[in-house]
Short mmCIF file of C-alpha atoms in Angstrom, two decimals:
data_model
loop_
_atom_site.label_atom_id
_atom_site.label_comp_id
_atom_site.label_asym_id
_atom_site.label_seq_id
_atom_site.Cartn_x
_atom_site.Cartn_y
_atom_site.Cartn_z
CA MET A 1 169.68 -1.60 118.23
CA PRO A 2 169.38 0.09 114.82
CA GLY A 3 171.28 -1.53 111.98
CA PRO A 4 173.83 0.11 109.67
CA ARG A 5 171.27 0.71 106.92
CA ARG A 6 168.87 2.43 109.30
CA ASN A 7 171.68 4.63 110.62
CA TRP A 8 172.68 5.50 107.07
CA LEU A 9 169.10 6.44 106.13
CA THR A 10 168.75 8.55 109.28
CA ALA A 11 171.99 10.37 108.55
CA LYS A 12 170.93 10.95 104.96
CA ARG A 13 167.60 12.43 106.03
CA VAL A 14 169.28 14.70 108.57
CA GLY A 15 171.77 15.82 105.94
CA LEU A 16 169.01 16.58 103.47
CA ALA A 17 167.10 18.58 106.08
CA LEU A 18 170.22 20.61 106.91
CA MET A 19 170.78 21.32 103.22
CA LEU A 20 167.21 22.59 102.85
CA ILE A 21 167.58 24.80 105.90
CA ALA A 22 170.87 26.19 104.62
CA PHE A 23 169.35 26.88 101.22
CA SER A 24 166.41 28.76 102.74
CA ILE A 25 168.80 30.90 104.79
CA SER A 26 171.18 31.69 101.92
CA THR A 27 168.33 32.44 99.53
CA PRO A 28 165.93 34.67 101.51
CA ALA A 29 164.13 35.81 98.36
CA ALA A 30 162.74 32.39 97.47
CA ALA A 31 160.14 31.56 94.84
CA GLY A 32 156.59 31.94 96.14
CA ARG A 33 157.62 34.79 98.40
CA LEU A 34 158.27 38.21 96.91
CA VAL A 35 160.46 40.42 99.09
CA PHE A 36 159.82 44.12 98.43
CA ALA A 37 162.69 46.48 99.33
CA PHE A 38 160.61 49.46 100.49
CA SER A 39 162.09 52.93 101.00
CA GLU A 40 159.73 55.79 101.78
CA LEU A 41 158.97 58.11 98.87
CA PRO A 42 155.93 60.23 99.80
CA PRO A 43 153.35 60.36 98.39
CA TRP A 44 154.09 57.28 96.24
CA LYS A 45 155.41 55.01 98.99
CA THR A 46 154.25 55.82 102.51
CA VAL A 47 154.20 54.19 105.94
CA ASP A 48 152.13 55.37 108.90
CA THR A 49 152.56 54.99 112.66
CA HIS A 50 150.70 51.68 112.53
CA LYS A 51 153.25 50.31 110.03
CA HIS A 52 150.73 50.30 107.19
CA PHE A 53 152.48 50.59 103.87
CA GLY A 54 150.56 52.64 101.33
CA GLY A 55 150.82 54.78 98.22
CA ALA A 56 150.24 54.07 94.54
CA TYR A 57 153.67 52.50 93.98
CA THR A 58 153.16 50.13 96.90
CA GLU A 59 149.79 49.09 95.48
CA ILE A 60 151.39 48.39 92.09
CA VAL A 61 153.82 45.96 93.73
CA ARG A 62 151.01 44.34 95.73
CA GLU A 63 149.05 43.74 92.54
CA LEU A 64 152.12 42.35 90.76
CA ALA A 65 152.61 39.89 93.61
CA LYS A 66 148.97 38.86 93.38
CA ARG A 67 149.01 38.38 89.61
CA THR A 68 152.18 36.31 89.76
CA ASP A 69 150.86 34.14 92.64
CA ASN A 70 153.39 35.33 95.20
CA GLU A 71 153.08 36.26 98.84
CA LEU A 72 154.43 39.77 99.36
CA GLU A 73 156.81 40.55 102.19
CA ILE A 74 157.68 44.22 102.70
CA VAL A 75 161.07 45.11 104.17
CA HIS A 76 161.35 48.76 105.27
CA CYS A 77 164.84 50.13 104.61
CA PRO A 78 166.69 53.35 103.68
CA ILE A 79 167.21 53.63 99.93
CA LYS A 80 170.93 52.71 100.06
CA ARG A 81 170.18 49.60 102.11
CA CYS A 82 167.29 48.68 99.81
CA LEU A 83 169.52 48.87 96.76
CA LYS A 84 172.17 46.74 98.51
CA MET A 85 169.53 44.11 99.31
CA ILE A 86 168.48 44.04 95.67
CA GLN A 87 172.11 43.82 94.55
CA ASP A 88 172.82 40.90 96.90
CA GLY A 89 169.56 39.06 96.16
CA GLN A 90 168.24 39.52 99.70
CA ALA A 91 165.20 41.28 98.20
CA ASP A 92 163.40 40.61 94.94
CA ILE A 93 161.59 43.74 93.82
CA ILE A 94 161.93 47.51 93.99
CA ILE A 95 159.98 50.48 92.61
CA GLY A 96 160.42 54.24 92.46
CA ILE A 97 164.05 54.36 91.34
CA GLN A 98 165.62 55.62 88.14
CA ALA A 99 167.41 53.21 85.84
CA SER A 100 171.13 53.76 85.25
CA PRO A 101 173.92 51.65 83.76
CA GLU A 102 175.21 50.93 87.26
CA ARG A 103 171.81 49.74 88.49
CA GLU A 104 171.03 47.80 85.33
CA ALA A 105 174.06 45.63 86.12
CA TYR A 106 172.11 44.03 88.98
CA ILE A 107 168.47 45.01 88.29
CA HIS A 108 166.18 43.80 85.51
CA PHE A 109 163.76 46.64 84.80
CA LEU A 110 160.45 45.43 83.36
CA ARG A 111 159.81 46.43 79.76
CA THR A 112 156.41 48.01 80.48
CA PRO A 113 156.85 51.17 82.59
CA TYR A 114 154.28 52.09 85.21
CA ARG A 115 155.03 55.71 84.29
CA LYS A 116 156.00 56.81 80.80
CA LEU A 117 157.33 60.09 82.15
CA SER A 118 159.19 60.94 85.29
CA SER A 119 158.59 64.20 87.09
CA ASP A 120 160.19 67.55 86.25
CA LYS A 121 162.04 69.39 88.99
CA VAL A 122 160.18 72.64 89.56
CA PHE A 123 160.64 75.76 91.69
CA TYR A 124 157.73 76.95 93.81
CA VAL A 125 157.45 80.69 94.46
CA PRO A 126 154.81 82.98 96.00
CA LYS A 127 151.79 83.65 93.83
CA GLY A 128 152.42 86.43 91.32
CA LYS A 129 156.18 85.74 91.18
CA ALA A 130 156.36 83.05 88.49
CA SER A 131 158.87 85.16 86.57
CA LEU A 132 161.25 85.22 89.55
CA VAL A 133 162.96 82.11 88.14
CA ARG A 134 163.01 82.21 84.33
CA SER A 135 166.32 80.40 83.91
CA TYR A 136 168.84 78.48 85.97
CA ASN A 137 170.99 81.59 86.32
CA ASP A 138 168.19 83.34 88.22
CA LEU A 139 168.77 80.92 91.09
CA LYS A 140 172.16 82.47 91.85
CA THR A 141 170.66 85.39 93.78
CA LEU A 142 167.96 83.46 95.64
CA ARG A 143 167.62 81.51 98.86
CA ILE A 144 166.47 78.07 97.80
CA GLY A 145 164.61 75.71 100.11
CA VAL A 146 165.75 72.07 99.85
CA LYS A 147 165.11 68.87 101.77
CA ASN A 148 168.22 67.62 103.53
CA GLY A 149 169.83 64.65 101.78
CA THR A 150 167.73 64.90 98.63
CA GLN A 151 169.20 64.90 95.14
CA TYR A 152 167.40 66.95 92.47
CA PHE A 153 169.47 67.13 89.27
CA ASP A 154 173.22 67.03 88.70
CA ARG A 155 173.82 70.66 87.82
CA PHE A 156 171.89 71.86 90.85
CA ASP A 157 173.26 69.24 93.26
CA ASN A 158 176.87 69.98 92.33
CA ASP A 159 176.55 73.78 92.32
CA THR A 160 178.29 75.04 95.44
CA GLN A 161 177.64 78.69 94.53
CA LEU A 162 173.91 78.47 95.18
CA SER A 163 172.39 79.42 98.53
CA LYS A 164 170.58 76.27 99.65
CA ASP A 165 168.55 76.31 102.83
CA GLY A 166 168.06 72.78 104.17
CA ALA A 167 165.05 71.50 106.08
CA LYS A 168 164.07 68.13 107.57
CA ASP A 169 161.20 67.66 105.13
CA ALA A 170 159.41 69.32 102.23
CA GLU A 171 156.59 70.62 104.42
CA ALA A 172 159.08 72.59 106.50
CA SER A 173 160.54 74.11 103.31
CA PHE A 174 157.11 75.21 102.14
CA LYS A 175 156.41 76.82 105.52
CA LYS A 176 159.63 78.79 105.16
CA LEU A 177 158.55 79.90 101.70
CA VAL A 178 155.17 81.12 102.92
CA ARG A 179 156.85 83.03 105.77
CA GLY A 180 159.39 84.61 103.41
CA ARG A 181 162.41 82.87 104.91
CA VAL A 182 163.35 81.43 101.50
CA ASP A 183 162.63 82.76 98.01
CA THR A 184 161.82 79.48 96.30
CA VAL A 185 161.56 75.74 96.99
CA VAL A 186 162.82 73.09 94.57
CA MET A 187 160.81 69.87 94.32
CA ALA A 188 159.91 67.02 92.03
CA GLU A 189 156.62 68.22 90.57
CA ASP A 190 154.54 65.18 91.54
CA GLN A 191 155.72 65.33 95.15
CA GLY A 192 155.37 69.10 95.28
CA GLU A 193 151.78 69.14 94.04
CA ALA A 194 150.71 66.58 96.62
CA ILE A 195 152.23 68.66 99.42
CA VAL A 196 150.88 71.99 98.13
CA TYR A 197 147.33 70.66 97.95
CA SER A 198 147.59 68.76 101.25
CA MET A 199 148.75 71.96 102.97
CA GLN A 200 146.08 73.96 101.05
CA LEU A 201 148.68 76.32 99.63
CA GLN A 202 147.43 76.20 96.03
CA ASN A 203 146.17 79.79 96.29
CA GLU A 204 149.42 81.07 97.78
CA LEU A 205 152.10 79.37 95.70
CA VAL A 206 152.77 78.82 91.99
CA LYS A 207 155.46 77.11 89.94
CA ALA A 208 158.13 79.36 88.44
CA GLU A 209 158.62 79.55 84.68
CA TYR A 210 161.91 77.64 84.79
CA ARG A 211 161.84 73.88 85.28
CA GLU A 212 164.32 71.07 84.78
CA ALA A 213 162.66 68.52 82.53
CA ASP A 214 162.86 64.76 83.16
CA ARG A 215 161.25 62.64 80.47
CA THR A 216 162.68 59.28 81.51
CA PRO A 217 160.23 56.41 82.11
CA ARG A 218 159.96 54.52 85.39
CA ALA A 219 159.70 50.73 85.60
CA VAL A 220 159.55 48.10 88.35
CA GLY A 221 162.89 46.37 88.96
CA LEU A 222 163.70 42.75 89.81
CA SER A 223 166.97 41.68 91.37
CA LYS A 224 169.03 39.68 88.90
CA LYS A 225 169.97 37.40 91.82
CA SER A 226 166.33 36.74 92.70
CA ALA A 227 164.85 33.29 92.17
CA HIS A 228 161.99 35.08 90.42
CA VAL A 229 164.20 36.11 87.49
CA ALA A 230 163.72 32.60 86.13
CA HIS A 231 160.02 33.50 85.78
CA VAL A 232 160.52 37.09 84.63
CA GLN A 233 158.08 36.66 81.75
CA ARG A 234 155.26 36.22 84.28
CA PHE A 235 156.14 39.61 85.73
CA GLU A 236 156.45 41.15 82.26
CA ALA A 237 152.99 39.83 81.30
CA ALA A 238 151.44 40.92 84.60
CA MET A 239 152.82 44.46 84.33
CA ALA A 240 151.71 44.78 80.71
CA SER A 241 148.19 43.64 81.61
CA MET A 242 147.99 46.02 84.58
CA VAL A 243 148.73 48.96 82.30
CA LYS A 244 146.50 47.73 79.48
CA ASP A 245 143.43 46.99 81.63
CA GLY A 246 143.62 50.35 83.44
CA THR A 247 144.66 49.00 86.85
CA VAL A 248 147.71 51.26 87.12
CA ARG A 249 145.74 54.34 86.07
CA ALA A 250 143.06 53.53 88.67
CA MET A 251 145.72 53.20 91.36
CA PHE A 252 147.16 56.59 90.50
CA LYS A 253 143.69 58.12 90.61
CA ARG A 254 142.74 56.60 93.96
CA HIS A 255 146.03 56.73 95.83
CA TYR A 256 147.42 59.99 94.45
CA PHE A 257 145.02 62.37 92.70
CA ASP A 258 141.98 61.60 94.87
CA ALA A 259 143.94 61.02 98.07
CA TYR A 260 145.77 64.37 97.86
CA HIS A 261 143.04 66.30 95.99
CA VAL A 262 145.43 67.09 93.14
CA PRO A 263 143.79 68.02 89.80
CA ARG A 264 144.36 65.31 87.18
CA ASP A 265 145.89 67.81 84.77
CA ALA A 266 148.37 69.24 87.29
CA PHE A 267 151.29 67.55 85.51
CA PRO A 268 151.86 64.80 82.91
CA LEU A 269 151.99 61.29 84.30
CA GLU A 270 151.36 58.88 81.42
#
């Protein structure tokens, strides 16, 4: 029959084991495992029917995980859910979002951006009609193709006087433009160029003279509730080295410009 000391030791070990289990459950984003809150953002973050996660932004996060000696776990979620996971500390890392005071309250954005410039919002029109949209006011008389649920820029998004024609995706909007069902399609320039060249529409469509500039940088974000924040300098050093040694540029070349056959000078990226 076990003695009191043996019972006490057994109870202590069981208690310790339960504490460890509870800690692992309450802290899903534990050190050594980097949970990536992944929301689709073609062509930068993509997922195919075989659940393969690709795109230049995805590769940047994979390389960061490798250089900081972490095993990457990708969690596929809508953008709002991804941000909530980052806010609650259920995920560690996110990419492809714009910094804002609200987000900076719960996200640490790395000092070295993977992109020095974001992408302008541009308006695609049929070839020969670049002057159709010379200013924002020219939009008031046009049918504008948009992707349902997408935000472009505040003035445009909040303008209820504009005629916006929604579609399930950008490809459908471009098909409407080619068929004359809309007059123009609004798009972030980097996304638009990838679609135009993928659909081989570069000889049929051009960008209008008017564009809404966006010169804000883009940086990888870490959840401030992540266990990895204690080692944020490792991530800072890894990101800085990836930019300095040309790794990020090579990823953009391979997974964007080469993959979608977009000319390197189609728009500013760095």
